[in-house]
Amino acid sequence: MMRSTVIRLIIAFILLPPSIGLSARAPVSEATEACLGCHSSLHPGIVEEWQKSRHARVAPRDALREKPIARRISATDIPDRLKYVSVGCAECHTLRVEHHADAFIHNEVEIHVVVSPRDCAVCHVTEADEYAENIMAHARGNLVDNPVFQDLQLSIIGTPVMSDAGIRYEPADADTRAEACEYCHGTRLVHKGMETRNTDMGEMEFPRIDGWPNQGVGRINLDGSLGSCAACHTRHAFSIEAARKPYTCGECHVGPDVPAYKVYTASKHGNIFSAAGADWDFAAVPWTIGKDFTAPTCGACHMSLLVNTDGQTVVQRTHAMSDRLAWRIFGLPFSHPHPRRPETSIIRNRDGLPLPTDFDGTPASEFLIAPLEQETRNRTLQAVCLGCHGKAWVDGHWKRFENTLETTDRDILTATRLMEEIWARGYAQGLAQQASPFDEAIERTWCDSWLFYANTVRFASAMAGGGDFGVFADGRYQLSRRIRELADELALRKRLFPPPEPITRNGAPRRAADPGGRIALRR
């Protein structure tokens, strides 16, 4: 066995491409050499991708020699066993094994399958700490710990079952959840013991992990950490280029509920990226406005360290995302100031629901950032815009954007008041009747108005383009149509059915409908 492993090692290094040969790479540790000896033929896609990566070429010691503004790692104290060699298989998959429930002995070495953000933090400590305070890192918890969102999820991916009372929804199975909402939000990984598999090397023992595979942004890992760096820095290249290009963000932010990518591709910024992006330098650190790129991508606006051509810092790098976001504009009926904390399931509105606004749009201000913080974040993001645009242009854009928030919220208030009266008159069963507000056709009409169409209008405005997305392409046309359908449905049911006495907040009937009143909400 030892002799065959040595032979594989010799063959693997003979076959290394000249462009990334040993002279172009950092030294490879003996442990990683042993991994490559087998996996270069078993998993050539992984190995070849890694060999082209910066991890393969640059040892942490050399990365630390960069001047501070150009460094790609934020740790200052790298363990000696990692400092002088390339970041290879063993350097990632043997880190912190005592913290990983999936750790097991593989070819006499203790390794773990799932590499987590806390492993990456050995070199990228600031980035990992910032990401842990990011709404994305809490995306799974914010979904599964919020009963309102669980109602919505059940009505979409649950299994419809006929009963005497009509259709009821049974929870989706784990595999359906994993390839639906949890594909982006993240699964919970659970170690379920070991299993024997037949391999090219004979029978071997491997951990069995529920929820795997997954690279969702809020994945709960086997060491207790949240998220997956591979969601943006894809395995096994882990490149900054991939994270900076809009295609990566488009994997989850494509719509119609979060239409950022499709709006971007139709915007002037997206137009310039499509026309000229092949000539941009997506690997430069820091990223120089005008020199390395000439129109922003998602990364430029929300994450990257940007400088001007004089080398002056425009915005600092961040993995918290929210540092440049004053408003949260998607996923909920009304826009609202950004949450103070990334765990949004802790938010409670006046009715006790885990939502950042009431059904009349009033914000749950205790849980949201204050106007002064909003202004600070606006200035930070506007600094990116001012790298290419004059102040009058930027101010004009912001004025239109905030007007769009006001007008779409006003539209959704009308839609919600119509829906509230439909619930109050008993034409549909909502929260006042201890039922889901999302599982009837008329409720879906209401849901569409904000989940798809108001959101799309807001994104079209926020991203300075994709004009048709503000009108006909999932925009104001469809929004106004859904409001009209709600109004017509309410009027039709009033004519067809003697209206029952509406339900009040305490469950007692009242004499007249109050289109402006709020429905009784369960706590």
Coordinates of C-alpha atoms in Angstrom, one line a residue, residues 109-518:
V109 CA -5.1 10.7 9.4
E110 CA -8.0 12.3 11.3
I111 CA -9.9 14.5 9.0
H112 CA -13.4 16.1 8.6
V113 CA -15.5 16.4 5.5
V114 CA -17.2 19.8 6.0
V115 CA -14.9 22.8 6.1
S116 CA -16.6 25.6 8.0
P117 CA -16.2 29.4 8.3
R118 CA -14.4 28.9 11.6
D119 CA -11.8 26.8 9.8
C120 CA -11.3 29.5 7.2
A121 CA -11.0 32.0 10.2
V122 CA -7.6 30.6 10.9
C123 CA -6.4 32.9 8.1
H124 CA -9.5 35.0 7.5
V125 CA -10.5 35.9 11.0
T126 CA -12.0 39.3 10.3
E127 CA -14.0 38.1 7.4
A128 CA -15.4 35.1 9.3
D129 CA -16.3 37.3 12.3
E130 CA -18.1 39.8 10.0
Y131 CA -19.9 37.1 8.2
A132 CA -21.2 35.7 11.5
E133 CA -22.9 39.0 12.0
N134 CA -24.5 38.9 8.6
I135 CA -28.2 38.2 8.0
M136 CA -27.1 35.6 5.4
A137 CA -25.3 33.6 8.2
H138 CA -28.6 33.5 10.0
A139 CA -30.7 32.8 6.9
R140 CA -31.7 29.3 8.0
G141 CA -32.7 30.3 11.5
N142 CA -34.5 33.4 10.2
L143 CA -36.6 31.1 8.1
V144 CA -37.2 28.0 10.3
D145 CA -37.6 30.0 13.5
N146 CA -40.2 32.3 12.1
P147 CA -43.8 30.8 12.2
V148 CA -45.0 33.3 9.6
F149 CA -42.3 32.3 7.1
Q150 CA -43.0 28.7 7.9
D151 CA -46.6 29.2 7.0
L152 CA -45.5 30.7 3.7
Q153 CA -43.0 27.9 3.0
L154 CA -45.6 25.2 3.9
S155 CA -48.1 26.6 1.4
I156 CA -45.4 26.6 -1.4
I157 CA -43.4 23.4 -1.0
G158 CA -45.7 21.4 1.3
T159 CA -47.6 18.4 -0.1
P160 CA -51.3 19.3 -0.8
V161 CA -53.6 16.6 0.5
M162 CA -57.3 16.3 -0.2
S163 CA -59.6 16.1 2.8
D164 CA -63.3 16.5 3.6
A165 CA -62.5 20.1 4.5
G166 CA -60.6 20.8 1.3
I167 CA -56.9 20.9 0.7
R168 CA -54.5 20.8 3.6
Y169 CA -50.7 20.9 3.4
E170 CA -48.4 18.5 4.9
P171 CA -44.7 19.5 5.6
A172 CA -42.3 18.8 2.8
D173 CA -39.8 16.0 3.3
A174 CA -36.1 16.8 4.1
D175 CA -34.9 16.3 0.5
T176 CA -37.5 18.7 -0.9
R177 CA -36.6 21.3 1.7
A178 CA -32.9 20.9 0.9
E179 CA -33.3 21.5 -2.8
A180 CA -35.9 24.3 -2.3
C181 CA -35.7 27.0 0.4
E182 CA -32.8 25.4 2.2
Y183 CA -30.7 25.3 -1.0
C184 CA -30.0 29.0 -0.4
H185 CA -31.0 29.4 3.3
G186 CA -28.9 26.4 4.3
T187 CA -29.6 23.0 5.8
R188 CA -28.7 21.8 9.3
L189 CA -25.9 19.2 9.1
V190 CA -26.2 16.3 11.5
H191 CA -23.7 13.5 11.9
K192 CA -25.6 10.2 11.8
G193 CA -22.7 7.8 12.4
M194 CA -20.4 5.9 10.0
E195 CA -21.1 3.8 7.0
T196 CA -19.0 1.5 4.8
R197 CA -18.6 2.3 1.1
N198 CA -16.9 0.4 -1.7
T199 CA -14.2 2.6 -3.2
D200 CA -11.3 2.1 -5.7
M201 CA -9.1 1.5 -2.7
G202 CA -11.4 -1.1 -1.2
E203 CA -14.0 -0.8 1.6
M204 CA -13.7 2.4 3.6
E205 CA -15.6 4.0 6.5
F206 CA -17.1 7.4 6.0
P207 CA -19.4 9.7 8.1
R208 CA -23.0 9.8 7.1
I209 CA -24.2 13.4 7.3
D210 CA -27.9 14.5 7.1
G211 CA -28.4 17.7 5.2
W212 CA -25.3 17.1 3.1
P213 CA -24.5 18.2 0.4
N214 CA -25.3 21.9 0.9
Q215 CA -23.6 25.2 0.6
G216 CA -26.4 27.5 1.7
V217 CA -25.4 30.8 3.2
G218 CA -26.9 30.0 6.6
R219 CA -26.0 26.3 6.8
I220 CA -25.6 25.1 10.4
N221 CA -22.3 23.2 10.4
L222 CA -21.1 20.3 12.4
D223 CA -18.8 22.5 14.5
G224 CA -21.8 24.8 15.4
S225 CA -20.7 27.6 13.1
L226 CA -23.1 29.2 10.6
G227 CA -22.8 29.5 6.8
S228 CA -20.6 28.4 4.0
C229 CA -17.7 30.4 2.5
A230 CA -18.2 28.2 -0.6
A231 CA -21.6 29.9 -1.2
C232 CA -19.6 32.7 -2.8
H233 CA -16.0 31.6 -3.0
T234 CA -16.8 28.3 -4.7
R235 CA -14.8 25.1 -4.0
H236 CA -11.9 24.4 -4.5
A237 CA -10.6 27.5 -6.1
F238 CA -12.2 29.8 -3.5
S239 CA -11.5 32.7 -5.8
I240 CA -12.2 36.4 -5.2
E241 CA -13.0 36.6 -8.9
A242 CA -16.0 34.3 -8.7
A243 CA -17.3 36.2 -5.6
R244 CA -17.0 39.6 -7.4
K245 CA -18.9 38.6 -10.5
P246 CA -22.7 38.9 -10.5
Y247 CA -23.3 35.3 -11.6
T248 CA -22.4 34.1 -8.1
C249 CA -25.0 36.3 -6.4
G250 CA -27.5 35.4 -9.2
E251 CA -27.6 31.8 -7.9
C252 CA -29.9 32.8 -5.2
H253 CA -30.9 36.5 -5.9
V254 CA -32.6 35.9 -9.3
G255 CA -36.2 36.4 -8.3
P256 CA -39.0 36.9 -8.7
D257 CA -39.0 37.4 -4.9
V258 CA -35.4 38.7 -4.9
P259 CA -34.9 39.9 -8.5
A260 CA -31.5 41.5 -8.0
Y261 CA -29.6 39.6 -10.7
K262 CA -32.2 39.9 -13.4
V263 CA -32.6 43.6 -12.7
Y264 CA -28.8 44.1 -12.7
T265 CA -28.4 42.3 -16.1
A266 CA -31.0 44.7 -17.6
S267 CA -29.5 47.8 -16.0
K268 CA -26.8 50.1 -17.5
H269 CA -24.3 48.8 -15.0
G270 CA -25.1 45.2 -16.1
N271 CA -24.9 46.3 -19.8
I272 CA -21.4 47.7 -19.2
F273 CA -20.4 44.5 -17.4
S274 CA -21.6 42.3 -20.2
A275 CA -19.9 44.5 -22.9
A276 CA -16.5 45.2 -21.1
G277 CA -16.3 42.9 -18.1
A278 CA -14.0 40.4 -19.9
D279 CA -11.2 43.0 -19.8
W280 CA -11.6 43.9 -16.1
D281 CA -9.2 42.7 -13.4
F282 CA -11.4 40.8 -10.9
A283 CA -8.5 39.6 -8.8
A284 CA -6.9 42.9 -7.8
V285 CA -6.8 43.8 -4.1
P286 CA -7.6 46.5 -3.4
W287 CA -10.0 47.0 -6.3
T288 CA -9.4 50.3 -8.1
I289 CA -12.4 52.1 -9.5
G290 CA -11.9 53.0 -13.2
K291 CA -8.7 51.0 -13.5
D292 CA -9.7 47.5 -12.6
F293 CA -13.4 47.9 -13.4
T294 CA -15.7 50.6 -14.9
A295 CA -19.1 49.7 -13.6
P296 CA -20.1 48.1 -10.2
T297 CA -21.0 44.5 -9.7
C298 CA -22.8 43.2 -6.5
G299 CA -19.4 42.8 -4.8
A300 CA -18.3 46.4 -5.6
C301 CA -21.4 47.9 -4.0
H302 CA -21.8 45.6 -1.0
M303 CA -18.5 44.1 0.0
S304 CA -15.3 45.0 -1.8
L305 CA -12.4 47.2 -0.6
L306 CA -12.4 50.0 -3.2
V307 CA -9.8 52.7 -3.8
N308 CA -9.5 55.5 -6.3
T309 CA -6.7 55.9 -8.8
D310 CA -4.7 57.9 -6.2
G311 CA -4.8 54.9 -3.9
Q312 CA -7.2 56.5 -1.4
T313 CA -9.7 54.2 0.2
V314 CA -13.3 54.7 -0.9
V315 CA -14.9 52.0 1.1
Q316 CA -13.5 49.3 3.4
R317 CA -14.0 45.6 2.7
T318 CA -16.8 44.0 4.6
H319 CA -18.4 40.6 4.9
A320 CA -21.2 41.9 7.1
M321 CA -23.2 43.1 4.0
S322 CA -25.4 45.4 6.1
D323 CA -22.6 48.0 6.6
R324 CA -23.8 49.7 3.4
L325 CA -27.6 48.9 3.6
A326 CA -30.0 51.4 5.2
W327 CA -33.2 49.7 4.0
R328 CA -34.4 46.2 3.7
I329 CA -36.6 46.1 0.6
F330 CA -37.5 42.4 -0.1
G331 CA -39.2 39.4 1.4
L332 CA -41.9 41.2 3.4
P333 CA -44.9 43.4 2.6
F334 CA -43.3 46.7 3.5
S335 CA -39.9 48.2 3.2
H336 CA -38.3 49.1 6.5
P337 CA -35.0 50.2 8.1
H338 CA -32.5 47.4 8.3
P339 CA -32.7 45.2 11.3
R340 CA -30.3 45.9 14.2
R341 CA -29.4 42.3 14.6
P342 CA -29.0 39.5 12.0
E343 CA -31.4 37.2 13.9
T344 CA -34.6 38.6 12.4
S345 CA -36.8 35.9 14.0
I346 CA -36.4 37.7 17.4
I347 CA -38.3 40.8 16.0
R348 CA -41.8 41.4 17.2
N349 CA -44.3 43.9 15.9
R350 CA -47.1 45.5 18.0
D351 CA -49.3 42.4 17.4
G352 CA -46.6 40.0 18.6
L353 CA -45.7 38.6 15.2
P354 CA -42.1 38.1 14.2
L355 CA -42.3 40.8 11.5
P356 CA -40.5 44.1 11.3
T357 CA -43.7 46.1 10.6
D358 CA -47.3 45.9 11.5
F359 CA -49.9 45.1 8.8
D360 CA -50.4 48.9 8.4
G361 CA -46.6 49.4 7.7
T362 CA -45.7 50.8 11.1
P363 CA -42.1 49.7 11.8
A364 CA -41.1 47.7 14.8
S365 CA -38.5 50.4 15.5
E366 CA -37.1 48.8 18.6
F367 CA -35.6 46.1 16.4
L368 CA -34.5 48.3 13.5
I369 CA -31.6 50.7 13.0
A370 CA -32.2 54.4 13.8
P371 CA -32.3 57.2 11.2
L372 CA -28.8 58.4 12.1
E373 CA -27.4 54.9 11.4
Q374 CA -29.4 54.8 8.2
E375 CA -27.8 58.0 7.1
T376 CA -24.3 56.7 7.9
R377 CA -24.9 53.6 5.8
N378 CA -26.3 55.7 3.0
R379 CA -23.2 57.8 2.9
T380 CA -21.0 54.7 2.8
L381 CA -22.8 53.3 -0.2
Q382 CA -23.1 56.6 -1.9
A383 CA -19.3 56.9 -1.7
V384 CA -19.2 54.0 -4.2
C385 CA -21.6 55.8 -6.5
L386 CA -19.6 59.0 -6.3
G387 CA -16.6 57.1 -7.7
C388 CA -18.2 57.4 -11.1
H389 CA -21.1 59.9 -10.8
G390 CA -21.5 63.5 -9.7
K391 CA -23.3 64.4 -6.5
A392 CA -26.4 65.7 -8.3
W393 CA -26.8 62.4 -10.1
V394 CA -26.4 60.4 -6.9
D395 CA -28.7 62.7 -4.9
G396 CA -31.3 62.4 -7.7
H397 CA -31.1 58.6 -7.7
W398 CA -31.5 58.4 -3.9
K399 CA -34.5 60.8 -4.0
R400 CA -36.3 58.5 -6.6
F401 CA -35.4 55.4 -4.7
E402 CA -36.8 56.7 -1.4
N403 CA -39.9 57.9 -3.2
T404 CA -40.3 54.4 -4.7
L405 CA -40.2 52.9 -1.2
E406 CA -42.9 55.3 -0.1
T407 CA -45.2 54.7 -3.1
T408 CA -44.8 50.9 -3.1
D409 CA -45.5 50.8 0.7
R410 CA -48.6 52.9 0.1
D411 CA -49.7 50.5 -2.6
I412 CA -49.2 47.5 -0.4
L413 CA -51.1 49.2 2.4
T414 CA -54.1 49.4 0.1
A415 CA -53.7 45.7 -0.9
T416 CA -53.3 44.7 2.8
R417 CA -56.4 46.6 3.9
L418 CA -58.4 44.9 1.1
M419 CA -57.1 41.5 2.3
E420 CA -57.8 42.4 5.9
E421 CA -61.5 43.1 5.1
I422 CA -61.7 39.8 3.1
W423 CA -60.4 38.0 6.3
A424 CA -62.6 40.0 8.6
R425 CA -65.8 39.1 6.6
G426 CA -64.9 35.5 6.6
Y427 CA -64.4 35.2 2.8
A428 CA -61.0 33.7 3.6
Q429 CA -59.4 32.2 6.6
G430 CA -56.4 34.1 8.0
L431 CA -54.6 34.7 11.2
A432 CA -57.8 35.9 13.0
Q433 CA -59.2 32.4 12.4
Q434 CA -55.9 30.7 13.5
A435 CA -55.2 29.8 9.9
S436 CA -52.4 30.4 7.4
P437 CA -52.6 33.7 5.6
F438 CA -51.0 32.2 2.5
D439 CA -52.8 29.0 1.5
E440 CA -55.9 30.3 -0.3
A441 CA -56.0 31.7 -3.9
I442 CA -57.1 35.2 -2.9
E443 CA -54.3 35.2 -0.2
R444 CA -51.8 34.3 -2.9
T445 CA -53.0 37.3 -4.9
W446 CA -52.2 39.5 -1.9
C447 CA -48.9 37.8 -1.4
D448 CA -47.9 38.2 -5.0
S449 CA -48.5 41.9 -4.7
W450 CA -45.6 42.4 -2.3
L451 CA -43.5 39.3 -2.5
F452 CA -43.0 39.6 -6.3
Y453 CA -44.2 42.9 -7.7
A454 CA -43.5 45.6 -5.1
N455 CA -40.1 43.9 -4.5
T456 CA -39.3 44.1 -8.2
V457 CA -40.2 47.7 -8.4
R458 CA -38.0 48.5 -5.4
F459 CA -35.0 46.6 -6.8
A460 CA -35.4 48.3 -10.2
S461 CA -35.3 51.6 -8.4
A462 CA -32.5 50.7 -6.0
M463 CA -30.2 49.4 -8.7
A464 CA -30.5 52.3 -11.0
G465 CA -31.8 50.5 -14.0
G466 CA -33.8 47.7 -15.6
G467 CA -36.5 50.2 -16.3
D468 CA -39.0 47.7 -17.6
F469 CA -38.8 45.8 -14.3
G470 CA -40.3 49.0 -12.8
V471 CA -43.3 48.8 -15.1
F472 CA -44.2 45.7 -17.1
A473 CA -41.6 43.1 -16.2
D474 CA -43.0 42.0 -12.8
G475 CA -43.4 45.7 -11.9
R476 CA -46.1 48.3 -11.4
Y477 CA -48.4 46.8 -14.1
Q478 CA -48.6 43.5 -12.2
L479 CA -48.7 45.2 -8.8
S480 CA -51.7 47.4 -9.8
R481 CA -53.4 44.4 -11.4
R482 CA -53.2 42.3 -8.2
I483 CA -54.7 45.2 -6.2
R484 CA -57.5 45.5 -8.7
E485 CA -58.1 41.7 -8.4
L486 CA -58.3 42.0 -4.6
A487 CA -60.8 44.8 -4.9
D488 CA -62.9 43.0 -7.5
E489 CA -62.9 39.8 -5.5
L490 CA -64.1 41.6 -2.4
A491 CA -66.8 43.4 -4.3
L492 CA -68.0 40.1 -6.0
R493 CA -68.2 38.2 -2.7
K494 CA -70.1 41.0 -1.1
R495 CA -72.7 40.7 -3.9
L496 CA -72.9 37.0 -4.0
F497 CA -72.9 36.3 -0.2
P498 CA -74.7 38.1 2.6
P499 CA -71.7 39.5 4.5
P500 CA -71.3 37.9 7.9
E501 CA -70.6 40.3 10.8
P502 CA -66.8 41.0 10.7
I503 CA -64.6 39.6 13.4
T504 CA -63.0 42.0 15.8
R505 CA -59.6 41.7 17.5
N506 CA -61.0 39.9 20.5
G507 CA -63.1 37.5 18.4
A508 CA -66.5 39.2 18.9
P509 CA -68.5 40.3 15.9
R510 CA -68.8 43.9 14.9
R511 CA -71.5 45.7 12.9
A512 CA -69.6 47.2 10.0
A513 CA -66.5 46.4 8.1
D514 CA -63.5 48.6 8.7
P515 CA -61.2 48.5 5.7
G516 CA -58.6 50.4 7.7
G517 CA -58.7 48.2 10.7
R518 CA -56.2 45.5 11.4

